[in-house]
PDB file of C-alpha atoms and ligand atoms in Angstrom:
ATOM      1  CA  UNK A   1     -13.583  -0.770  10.289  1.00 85.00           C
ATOM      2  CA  UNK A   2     -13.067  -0.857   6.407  1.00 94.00           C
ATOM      3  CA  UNK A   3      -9.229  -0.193   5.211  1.00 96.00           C
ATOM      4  CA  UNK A   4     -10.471  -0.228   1.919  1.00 98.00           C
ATOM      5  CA  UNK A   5     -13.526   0.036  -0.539  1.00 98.00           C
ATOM      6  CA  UNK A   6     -14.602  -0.407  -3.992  1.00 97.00           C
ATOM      7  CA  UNK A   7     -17.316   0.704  -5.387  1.00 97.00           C
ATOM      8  CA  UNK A   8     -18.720   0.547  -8.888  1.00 97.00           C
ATOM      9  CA  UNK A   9     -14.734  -0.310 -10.406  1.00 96.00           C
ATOM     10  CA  UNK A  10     -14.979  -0.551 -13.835  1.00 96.00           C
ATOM     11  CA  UNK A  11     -11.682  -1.385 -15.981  1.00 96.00           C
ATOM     12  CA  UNK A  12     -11.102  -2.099 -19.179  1.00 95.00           C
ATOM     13  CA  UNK A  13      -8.173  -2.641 -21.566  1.00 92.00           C
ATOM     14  CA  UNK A  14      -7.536  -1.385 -25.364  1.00 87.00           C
ATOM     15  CA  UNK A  15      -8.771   0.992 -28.054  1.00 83.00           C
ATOM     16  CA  UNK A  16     -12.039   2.410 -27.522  1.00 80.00           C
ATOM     17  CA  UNK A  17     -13.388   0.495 -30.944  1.00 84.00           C
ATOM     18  CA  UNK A  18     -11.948  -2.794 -29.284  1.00 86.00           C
ATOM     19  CA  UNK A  19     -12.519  -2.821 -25.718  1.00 87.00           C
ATOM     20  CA  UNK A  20     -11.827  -5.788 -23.151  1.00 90.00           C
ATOM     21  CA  UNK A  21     -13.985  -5.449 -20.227  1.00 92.00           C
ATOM     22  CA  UNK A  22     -11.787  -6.880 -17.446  1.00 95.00           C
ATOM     23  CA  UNK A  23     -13.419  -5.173 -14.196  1.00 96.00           C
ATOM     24  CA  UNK A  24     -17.152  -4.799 -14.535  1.00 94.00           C
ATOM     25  CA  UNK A  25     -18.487  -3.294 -11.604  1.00 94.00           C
ATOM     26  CA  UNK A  26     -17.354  -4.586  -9.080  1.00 96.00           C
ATOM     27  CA  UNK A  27     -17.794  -3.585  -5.042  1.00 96.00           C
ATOM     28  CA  UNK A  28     -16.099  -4.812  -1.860  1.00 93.00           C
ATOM     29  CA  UNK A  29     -14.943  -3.713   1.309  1.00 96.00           C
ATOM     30  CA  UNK A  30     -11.646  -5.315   2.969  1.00 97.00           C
ATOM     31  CA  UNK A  31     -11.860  -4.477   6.915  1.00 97.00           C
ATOM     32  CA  UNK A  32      -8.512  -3.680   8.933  1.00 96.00           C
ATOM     33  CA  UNK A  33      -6.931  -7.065  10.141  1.00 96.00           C
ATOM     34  CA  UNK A  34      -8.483  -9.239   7.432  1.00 97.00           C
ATOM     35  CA  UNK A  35      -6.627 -11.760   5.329  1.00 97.00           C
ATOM     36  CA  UNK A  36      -8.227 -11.829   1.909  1.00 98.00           C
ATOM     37  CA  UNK A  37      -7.655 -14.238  -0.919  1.00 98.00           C
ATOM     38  CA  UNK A  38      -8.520 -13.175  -4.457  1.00 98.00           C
ATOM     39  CA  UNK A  39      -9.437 -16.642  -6.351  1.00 97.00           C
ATOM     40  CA  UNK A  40     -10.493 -16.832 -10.142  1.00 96.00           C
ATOM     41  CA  UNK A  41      -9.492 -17.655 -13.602  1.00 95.00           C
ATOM     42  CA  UNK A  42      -5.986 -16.904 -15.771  1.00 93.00           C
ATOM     43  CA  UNK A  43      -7.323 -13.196 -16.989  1.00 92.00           C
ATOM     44  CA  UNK A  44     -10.100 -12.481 -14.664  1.00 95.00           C
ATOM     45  CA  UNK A  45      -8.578  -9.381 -13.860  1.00 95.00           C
ATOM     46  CA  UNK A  46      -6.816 -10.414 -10.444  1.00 96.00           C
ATOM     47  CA  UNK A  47      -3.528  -8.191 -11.014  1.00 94.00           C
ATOM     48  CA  UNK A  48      -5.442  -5.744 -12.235  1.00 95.00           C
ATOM     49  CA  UNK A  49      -7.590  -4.951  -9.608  1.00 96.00           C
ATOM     50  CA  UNK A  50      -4.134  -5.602  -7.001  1.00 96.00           C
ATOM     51  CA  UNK A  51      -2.528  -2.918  -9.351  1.00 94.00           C
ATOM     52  CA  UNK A  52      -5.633  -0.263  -8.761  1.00 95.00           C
ATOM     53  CA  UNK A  53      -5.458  -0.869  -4.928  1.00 97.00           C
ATOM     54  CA  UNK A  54      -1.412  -0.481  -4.882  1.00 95.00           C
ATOM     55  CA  UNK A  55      -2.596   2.991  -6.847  1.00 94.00           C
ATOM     56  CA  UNK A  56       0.016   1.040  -9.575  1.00 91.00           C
ATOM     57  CA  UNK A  57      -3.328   1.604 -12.416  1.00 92.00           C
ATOM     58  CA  UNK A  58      -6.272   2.980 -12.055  1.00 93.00           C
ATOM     59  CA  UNK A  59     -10.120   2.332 -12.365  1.00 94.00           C
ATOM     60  CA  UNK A  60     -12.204   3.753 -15.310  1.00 94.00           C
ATOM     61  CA  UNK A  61     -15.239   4.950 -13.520  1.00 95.00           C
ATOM     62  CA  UNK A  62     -16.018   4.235  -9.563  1.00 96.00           C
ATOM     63  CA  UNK A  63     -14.836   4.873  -6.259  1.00 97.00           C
ATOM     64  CA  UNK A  64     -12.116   3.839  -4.537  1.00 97.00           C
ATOM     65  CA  UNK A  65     -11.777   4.588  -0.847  1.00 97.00           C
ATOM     66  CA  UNK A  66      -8.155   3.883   1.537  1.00 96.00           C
ATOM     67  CA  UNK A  67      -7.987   4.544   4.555  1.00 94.00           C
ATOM     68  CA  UNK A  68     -10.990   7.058   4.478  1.00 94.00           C
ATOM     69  CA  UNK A  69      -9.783   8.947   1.649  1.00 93.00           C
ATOM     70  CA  UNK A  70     -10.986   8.615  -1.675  1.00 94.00           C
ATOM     71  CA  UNK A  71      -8.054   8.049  -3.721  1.00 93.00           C
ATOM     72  CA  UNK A  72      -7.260   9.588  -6.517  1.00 91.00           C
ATOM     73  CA  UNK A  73      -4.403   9.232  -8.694  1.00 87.00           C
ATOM     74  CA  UNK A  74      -3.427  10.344 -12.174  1.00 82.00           C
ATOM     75  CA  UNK A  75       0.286   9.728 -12.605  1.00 81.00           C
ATOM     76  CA  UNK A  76       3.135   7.195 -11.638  1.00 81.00           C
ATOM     77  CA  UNK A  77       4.882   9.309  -9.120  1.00 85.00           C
ATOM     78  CA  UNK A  78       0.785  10.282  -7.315  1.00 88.00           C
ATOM     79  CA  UNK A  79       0.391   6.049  -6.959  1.00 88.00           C
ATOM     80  CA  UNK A  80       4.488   6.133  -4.915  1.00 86.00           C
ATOM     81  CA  UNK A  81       3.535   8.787  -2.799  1.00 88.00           C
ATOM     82  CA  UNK A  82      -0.040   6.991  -1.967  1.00 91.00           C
ATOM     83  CA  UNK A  83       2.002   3.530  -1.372  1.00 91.00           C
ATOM     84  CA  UNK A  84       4.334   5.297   0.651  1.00 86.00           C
ATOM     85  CA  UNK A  85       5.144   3.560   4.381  1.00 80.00           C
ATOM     86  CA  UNK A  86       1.364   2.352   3.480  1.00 92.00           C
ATOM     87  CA  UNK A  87       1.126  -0.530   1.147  1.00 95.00           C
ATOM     88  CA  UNK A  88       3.541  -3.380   0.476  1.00 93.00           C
ATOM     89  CA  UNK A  89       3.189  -5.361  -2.458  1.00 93.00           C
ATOM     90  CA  UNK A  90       4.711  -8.459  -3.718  1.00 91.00           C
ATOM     91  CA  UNK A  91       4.387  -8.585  -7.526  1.00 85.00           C
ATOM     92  CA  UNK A  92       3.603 -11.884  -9.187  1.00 77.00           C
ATOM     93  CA  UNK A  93       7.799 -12.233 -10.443  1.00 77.00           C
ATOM     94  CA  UNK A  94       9.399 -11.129  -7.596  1.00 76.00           C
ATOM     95  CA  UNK A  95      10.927  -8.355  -9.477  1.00 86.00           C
ATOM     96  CA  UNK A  96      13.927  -8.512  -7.408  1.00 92.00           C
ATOM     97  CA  UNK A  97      17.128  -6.159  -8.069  1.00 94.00           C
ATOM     98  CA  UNK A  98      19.920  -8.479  -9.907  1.00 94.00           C
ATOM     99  CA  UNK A  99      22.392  -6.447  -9.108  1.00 95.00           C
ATOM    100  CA  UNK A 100      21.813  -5.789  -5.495  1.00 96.00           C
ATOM    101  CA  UNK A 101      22.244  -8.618  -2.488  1.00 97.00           C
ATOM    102  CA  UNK A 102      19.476  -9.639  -0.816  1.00 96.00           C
ATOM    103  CA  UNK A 103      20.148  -7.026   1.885  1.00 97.00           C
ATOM    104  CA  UNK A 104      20.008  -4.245  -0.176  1.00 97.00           C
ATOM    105  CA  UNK A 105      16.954  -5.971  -2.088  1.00 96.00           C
ATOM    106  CA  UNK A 106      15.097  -5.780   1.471  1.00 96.00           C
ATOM    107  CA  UNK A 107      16.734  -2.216   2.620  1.00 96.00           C
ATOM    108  CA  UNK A 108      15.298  -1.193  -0.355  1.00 94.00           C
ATOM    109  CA  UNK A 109      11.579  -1.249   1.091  1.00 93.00           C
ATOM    110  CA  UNK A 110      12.557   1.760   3.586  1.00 93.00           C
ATOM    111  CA  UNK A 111      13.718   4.167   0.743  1.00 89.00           C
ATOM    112  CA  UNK A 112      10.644   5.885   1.066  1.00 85.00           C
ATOM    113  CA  UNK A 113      10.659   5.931   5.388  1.00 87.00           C
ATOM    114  CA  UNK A 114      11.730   8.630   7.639  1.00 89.00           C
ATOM    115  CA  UNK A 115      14.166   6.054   9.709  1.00 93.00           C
ATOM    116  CA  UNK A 116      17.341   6.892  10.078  1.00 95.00           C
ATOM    117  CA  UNK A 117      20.564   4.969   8.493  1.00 95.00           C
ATOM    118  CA  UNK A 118      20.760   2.872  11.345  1.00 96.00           C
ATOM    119  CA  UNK A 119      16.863   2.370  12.150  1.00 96.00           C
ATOM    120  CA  UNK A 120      17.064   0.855   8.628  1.00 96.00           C
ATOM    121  CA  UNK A 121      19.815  -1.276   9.403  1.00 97.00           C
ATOM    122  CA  UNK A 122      18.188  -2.540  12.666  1.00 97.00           C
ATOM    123  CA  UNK A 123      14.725  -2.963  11.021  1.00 95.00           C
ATOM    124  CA  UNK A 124      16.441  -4.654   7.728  1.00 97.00           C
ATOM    125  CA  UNK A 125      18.165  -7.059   9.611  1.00 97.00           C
ATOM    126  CA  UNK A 126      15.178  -7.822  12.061  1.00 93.00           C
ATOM    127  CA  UNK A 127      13.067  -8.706   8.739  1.00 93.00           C
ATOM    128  CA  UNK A 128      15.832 -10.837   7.563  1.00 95.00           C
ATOM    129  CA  UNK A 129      16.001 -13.084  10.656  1.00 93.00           C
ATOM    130  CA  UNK A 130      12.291 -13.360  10.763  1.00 87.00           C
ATOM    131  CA  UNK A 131      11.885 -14.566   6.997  1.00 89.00           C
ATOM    132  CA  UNK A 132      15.200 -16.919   7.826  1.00 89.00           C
ATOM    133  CA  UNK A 133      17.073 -15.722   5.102  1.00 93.00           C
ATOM    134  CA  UNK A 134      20.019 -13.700   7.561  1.00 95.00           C
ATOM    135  CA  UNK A 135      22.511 -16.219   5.901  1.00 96.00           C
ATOM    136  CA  UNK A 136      22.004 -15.040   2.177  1.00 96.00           C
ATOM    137  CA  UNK A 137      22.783 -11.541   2.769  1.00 95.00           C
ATOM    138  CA  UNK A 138      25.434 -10.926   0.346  1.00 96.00           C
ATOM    139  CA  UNK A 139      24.005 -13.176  -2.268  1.00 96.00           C
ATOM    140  CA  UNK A 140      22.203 -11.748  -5.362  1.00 96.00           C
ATOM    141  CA  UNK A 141      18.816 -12.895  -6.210  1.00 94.00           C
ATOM    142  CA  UNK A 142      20.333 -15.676  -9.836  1.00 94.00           C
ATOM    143  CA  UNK A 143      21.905 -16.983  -7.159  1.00 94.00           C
ATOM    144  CA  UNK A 144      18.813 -17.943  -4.941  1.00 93.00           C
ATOM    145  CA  UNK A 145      15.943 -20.625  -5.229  1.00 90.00           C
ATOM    146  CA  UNK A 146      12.252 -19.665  -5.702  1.00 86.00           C
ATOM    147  CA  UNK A 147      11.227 -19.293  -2.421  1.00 87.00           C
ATOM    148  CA  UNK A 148      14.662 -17.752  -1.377  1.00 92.00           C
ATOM    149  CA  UNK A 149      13.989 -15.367  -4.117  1.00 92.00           C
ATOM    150  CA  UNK A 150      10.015 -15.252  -2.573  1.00 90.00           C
ATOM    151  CA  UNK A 151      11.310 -14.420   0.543  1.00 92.00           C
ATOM    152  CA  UNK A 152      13.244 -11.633  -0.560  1.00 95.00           C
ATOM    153  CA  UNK A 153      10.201 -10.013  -2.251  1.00 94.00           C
ATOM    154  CA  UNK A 154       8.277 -10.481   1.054  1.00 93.00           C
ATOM    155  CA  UNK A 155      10.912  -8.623   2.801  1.00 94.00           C
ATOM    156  CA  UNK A 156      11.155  -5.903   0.842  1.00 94.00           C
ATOM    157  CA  UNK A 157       7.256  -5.970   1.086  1.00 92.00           C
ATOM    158  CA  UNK A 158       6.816  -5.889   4.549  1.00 91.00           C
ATOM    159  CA  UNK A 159      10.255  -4.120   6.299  1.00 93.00           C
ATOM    160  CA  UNK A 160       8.547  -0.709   6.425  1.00 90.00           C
ATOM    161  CA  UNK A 161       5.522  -2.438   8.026  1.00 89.00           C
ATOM    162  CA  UNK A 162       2.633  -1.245   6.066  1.00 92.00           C
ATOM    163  CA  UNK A 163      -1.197  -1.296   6.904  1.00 93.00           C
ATOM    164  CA  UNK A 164      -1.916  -3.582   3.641  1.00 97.00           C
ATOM    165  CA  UNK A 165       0.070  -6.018   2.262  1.00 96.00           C
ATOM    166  CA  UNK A 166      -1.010  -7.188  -1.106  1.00 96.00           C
ATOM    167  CA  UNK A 167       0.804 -10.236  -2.751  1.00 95.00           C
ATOM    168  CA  UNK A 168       0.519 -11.719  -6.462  1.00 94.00           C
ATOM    169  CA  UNK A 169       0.576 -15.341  -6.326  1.00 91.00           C
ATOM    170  CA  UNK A 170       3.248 -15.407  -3.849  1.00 89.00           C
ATOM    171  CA  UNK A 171       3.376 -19.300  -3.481  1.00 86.00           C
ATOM    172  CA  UNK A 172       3.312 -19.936  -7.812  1.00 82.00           C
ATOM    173  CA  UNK A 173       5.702 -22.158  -8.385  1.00 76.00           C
ATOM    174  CA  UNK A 174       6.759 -23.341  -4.947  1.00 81.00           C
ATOM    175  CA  UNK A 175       6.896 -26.450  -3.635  1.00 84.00           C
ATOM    176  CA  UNK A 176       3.994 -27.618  -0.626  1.00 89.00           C
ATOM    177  CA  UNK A 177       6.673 -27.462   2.297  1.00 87.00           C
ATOM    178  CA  UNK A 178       7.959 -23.547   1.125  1.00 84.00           C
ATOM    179  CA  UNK A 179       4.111 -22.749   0.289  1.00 88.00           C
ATOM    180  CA  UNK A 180       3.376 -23.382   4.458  1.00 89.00           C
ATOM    181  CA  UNK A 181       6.207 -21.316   5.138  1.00 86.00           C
ATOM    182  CA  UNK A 182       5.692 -18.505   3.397  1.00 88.00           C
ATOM    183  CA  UNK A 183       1.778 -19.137   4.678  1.00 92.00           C
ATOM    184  CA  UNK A 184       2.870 -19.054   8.608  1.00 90.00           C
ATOM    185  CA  UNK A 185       5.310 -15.963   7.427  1.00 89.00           C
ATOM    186  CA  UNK A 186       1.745 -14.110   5.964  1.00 92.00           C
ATOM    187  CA  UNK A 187      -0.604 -15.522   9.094  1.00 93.00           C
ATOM    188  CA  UNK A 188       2.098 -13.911  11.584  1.00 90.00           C
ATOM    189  CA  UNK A 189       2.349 -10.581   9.624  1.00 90.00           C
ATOM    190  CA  UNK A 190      -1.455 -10.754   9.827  1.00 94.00           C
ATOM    191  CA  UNK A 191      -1.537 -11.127  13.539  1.00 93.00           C
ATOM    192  CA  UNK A 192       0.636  -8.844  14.523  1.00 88.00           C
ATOM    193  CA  UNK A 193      -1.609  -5.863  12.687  1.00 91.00           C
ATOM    194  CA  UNK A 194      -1.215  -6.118   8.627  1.00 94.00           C
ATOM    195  CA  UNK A 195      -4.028  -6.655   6.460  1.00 97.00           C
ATOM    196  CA  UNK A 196      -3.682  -8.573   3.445  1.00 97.00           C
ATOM    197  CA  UNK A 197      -4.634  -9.585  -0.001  1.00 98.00           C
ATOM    198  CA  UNK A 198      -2.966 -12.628  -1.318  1.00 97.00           C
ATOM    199  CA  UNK A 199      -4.096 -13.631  -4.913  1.00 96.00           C
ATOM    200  CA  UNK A 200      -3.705 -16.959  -5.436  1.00 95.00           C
ATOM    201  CA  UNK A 201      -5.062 -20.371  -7.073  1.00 93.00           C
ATOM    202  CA  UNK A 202      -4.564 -22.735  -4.425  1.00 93.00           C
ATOM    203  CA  UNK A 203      -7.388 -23.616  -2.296  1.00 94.00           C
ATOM    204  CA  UNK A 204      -5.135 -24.598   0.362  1.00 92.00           C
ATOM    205  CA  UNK A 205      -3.422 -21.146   0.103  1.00 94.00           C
ATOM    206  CA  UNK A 206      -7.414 -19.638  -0.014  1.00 96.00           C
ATOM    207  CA  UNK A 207      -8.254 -21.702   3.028  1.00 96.00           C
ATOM    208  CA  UNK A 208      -5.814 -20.246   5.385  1.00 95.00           C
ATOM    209  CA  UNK A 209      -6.991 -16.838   4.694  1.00 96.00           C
ATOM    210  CA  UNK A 210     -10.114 -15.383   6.692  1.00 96.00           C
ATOM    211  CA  UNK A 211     -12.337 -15.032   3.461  1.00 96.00           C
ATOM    212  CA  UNK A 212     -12.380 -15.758  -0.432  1.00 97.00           C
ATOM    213  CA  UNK A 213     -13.777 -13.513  -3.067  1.00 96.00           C
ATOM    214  CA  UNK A 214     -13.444 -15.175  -6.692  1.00 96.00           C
ATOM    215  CA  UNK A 215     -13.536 -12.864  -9.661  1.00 95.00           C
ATOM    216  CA  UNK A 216     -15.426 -13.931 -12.587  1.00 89.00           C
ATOM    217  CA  UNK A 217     -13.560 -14.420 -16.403  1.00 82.00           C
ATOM    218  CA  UNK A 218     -15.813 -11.785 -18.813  1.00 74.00           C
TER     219      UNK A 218
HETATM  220  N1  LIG B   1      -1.822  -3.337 -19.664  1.00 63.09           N
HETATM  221  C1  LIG B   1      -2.721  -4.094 -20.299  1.00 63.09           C
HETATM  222  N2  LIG B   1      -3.092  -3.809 -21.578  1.00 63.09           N
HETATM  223  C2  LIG B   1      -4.032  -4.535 -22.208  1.00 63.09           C
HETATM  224  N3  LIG B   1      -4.654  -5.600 -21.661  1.00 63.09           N
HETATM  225  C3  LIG B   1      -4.323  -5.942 -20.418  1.00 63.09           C
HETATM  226  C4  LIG B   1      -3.344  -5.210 -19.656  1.00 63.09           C
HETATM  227  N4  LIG B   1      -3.245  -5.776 -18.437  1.00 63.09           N
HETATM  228  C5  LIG B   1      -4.095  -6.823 -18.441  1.00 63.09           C
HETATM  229  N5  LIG B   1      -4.755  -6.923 -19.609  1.00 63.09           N
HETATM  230  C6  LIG B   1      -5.795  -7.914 -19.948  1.00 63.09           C
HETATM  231  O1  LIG B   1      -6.750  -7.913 -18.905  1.00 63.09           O
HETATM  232  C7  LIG B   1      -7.160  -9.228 -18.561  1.00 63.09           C
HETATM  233  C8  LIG B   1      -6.938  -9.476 -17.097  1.00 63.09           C
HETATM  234  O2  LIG B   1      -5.551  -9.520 -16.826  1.00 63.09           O
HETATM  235  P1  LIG B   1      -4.961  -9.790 -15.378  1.00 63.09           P
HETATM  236  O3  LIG B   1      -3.488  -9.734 -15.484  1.00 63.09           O
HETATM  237  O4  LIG B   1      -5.617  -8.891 -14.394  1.00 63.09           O
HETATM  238  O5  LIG B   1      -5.461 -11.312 -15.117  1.00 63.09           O
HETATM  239  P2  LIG B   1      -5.160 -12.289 -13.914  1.00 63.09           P
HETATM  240  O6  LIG B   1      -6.466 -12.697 -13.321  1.00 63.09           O
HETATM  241  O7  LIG B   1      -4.161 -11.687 -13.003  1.00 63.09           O
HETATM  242  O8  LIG B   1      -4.520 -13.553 -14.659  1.00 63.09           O
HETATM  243  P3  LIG B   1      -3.354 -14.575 -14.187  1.00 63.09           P
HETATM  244  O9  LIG B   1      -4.013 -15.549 -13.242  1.00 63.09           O
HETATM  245  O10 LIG B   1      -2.959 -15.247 -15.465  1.00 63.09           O
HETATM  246  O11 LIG B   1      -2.240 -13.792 -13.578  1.00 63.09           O
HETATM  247  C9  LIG B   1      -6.386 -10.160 -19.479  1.00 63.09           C
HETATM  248  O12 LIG B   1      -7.239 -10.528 -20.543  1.00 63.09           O
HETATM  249  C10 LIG B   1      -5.225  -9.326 -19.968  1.00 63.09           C
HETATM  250  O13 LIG B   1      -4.838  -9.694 -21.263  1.00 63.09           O
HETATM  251 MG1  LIG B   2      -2.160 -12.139 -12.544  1.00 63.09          MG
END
């Protein structure tokens, strides 16, 4: 069954007189339990199109369908609500809290849940263990290395255990050894019922996934 459809996206950036044409047209369907990478050039419009499924922006004309509902949003606080317990995304810089440890960087993913104080803690420190990074609780993310830091951001990403999972060049500027972590980390997630979208530029990255769509540079 399809989680998600697009159909007919158009997007485009600037002043009406001086348009850039980033998404032109474009259709797909992602079915539940897939594992998705998004391939193509610097500026072919792969954030943007992760930011109109996260409901982050939005398309200029089209359809786009989640979870059998059309969605539409029109303001920041519609796209939260949408994401809600629902989508988990892992934006291309981390975008980690300085000023909170990892643990609260990963707690942070359940703000939006119904659990209760200590069904967070439990399902916080479960996430931890799995991502192997239960030892760096009470660090802060300047004091962690890329793929400490990337593990983090997949944490906070995945602790309320959404249906989609979309990630931003998660493995960017780590090294091959972290990369097949963080690969096995996404294949399990995957297996054990998450869909996901991983944009990326690494073939090896794109050949682990079940199937490769490559945008197009206008
Ligand atoms: N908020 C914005 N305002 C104006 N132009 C934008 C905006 N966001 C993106 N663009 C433009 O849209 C195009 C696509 O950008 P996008 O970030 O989606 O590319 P990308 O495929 O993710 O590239 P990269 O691989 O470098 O991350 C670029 O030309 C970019 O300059
Ligand atoms: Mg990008």
């Amino acid at each position: 069954m399809a989680l998600l459809e697009l159909i007919s996206i158009t997007k485009s950036y600037g002043k009406p007189e001086k348009k850039t044409l980033v998404l032109d047209n474009l259709n797909f369907s992602v079915s539940e339990g897939e594992m998705l990478a998004v391939m193509g050039k610097s500026g072919s419009g792969k954030t943007t199109l992760l930011n109109i499924i996260a409901g982050i922006d939005y398309q200029d004309t089209g359809e786009y369908i989640f979870d059998n509902q059309s969605v539409k949003l029109r303001r920041t606080s519609d796209g939260v609500r949408f994401r809600r317990n629902k989508i988990g995304v892992i934006v291309q810089h981390f975008a980690l809290i300085n000023d909170y440890t990892v643990y609260e960087n990963v707690e942070m993913g359940l703000w939006e849940s119904k659990l209760s104080r200590r069904e967070r803690r439990t399902r916080t420190i479960e996430t931890l263990e799995k991502l192997e990074i239960s030892g760096l609780v009470n660090q802060y993310p300047p004091e962690l290395s890329g793929g400490e830091k990337q593990r983090t951001a997949i944490g906070r990403a995945v602790v309320a255990r959404p249906l989609l999972i979309l990630a931003d060049e998660p493995t960017g500027s780590l090294d091959k050894q972290t990369e097949d972590s963080i690969m096995d980390i996404f294949k399990d997630m995957n297996q054990s019922g998450s869909t996901m979208i991983i944009i990326t530029h690494d073939e090896d990255v794109a050949s682990r996934c079940t199937r490769t769509i490559k945008l197009e540079k206008r």
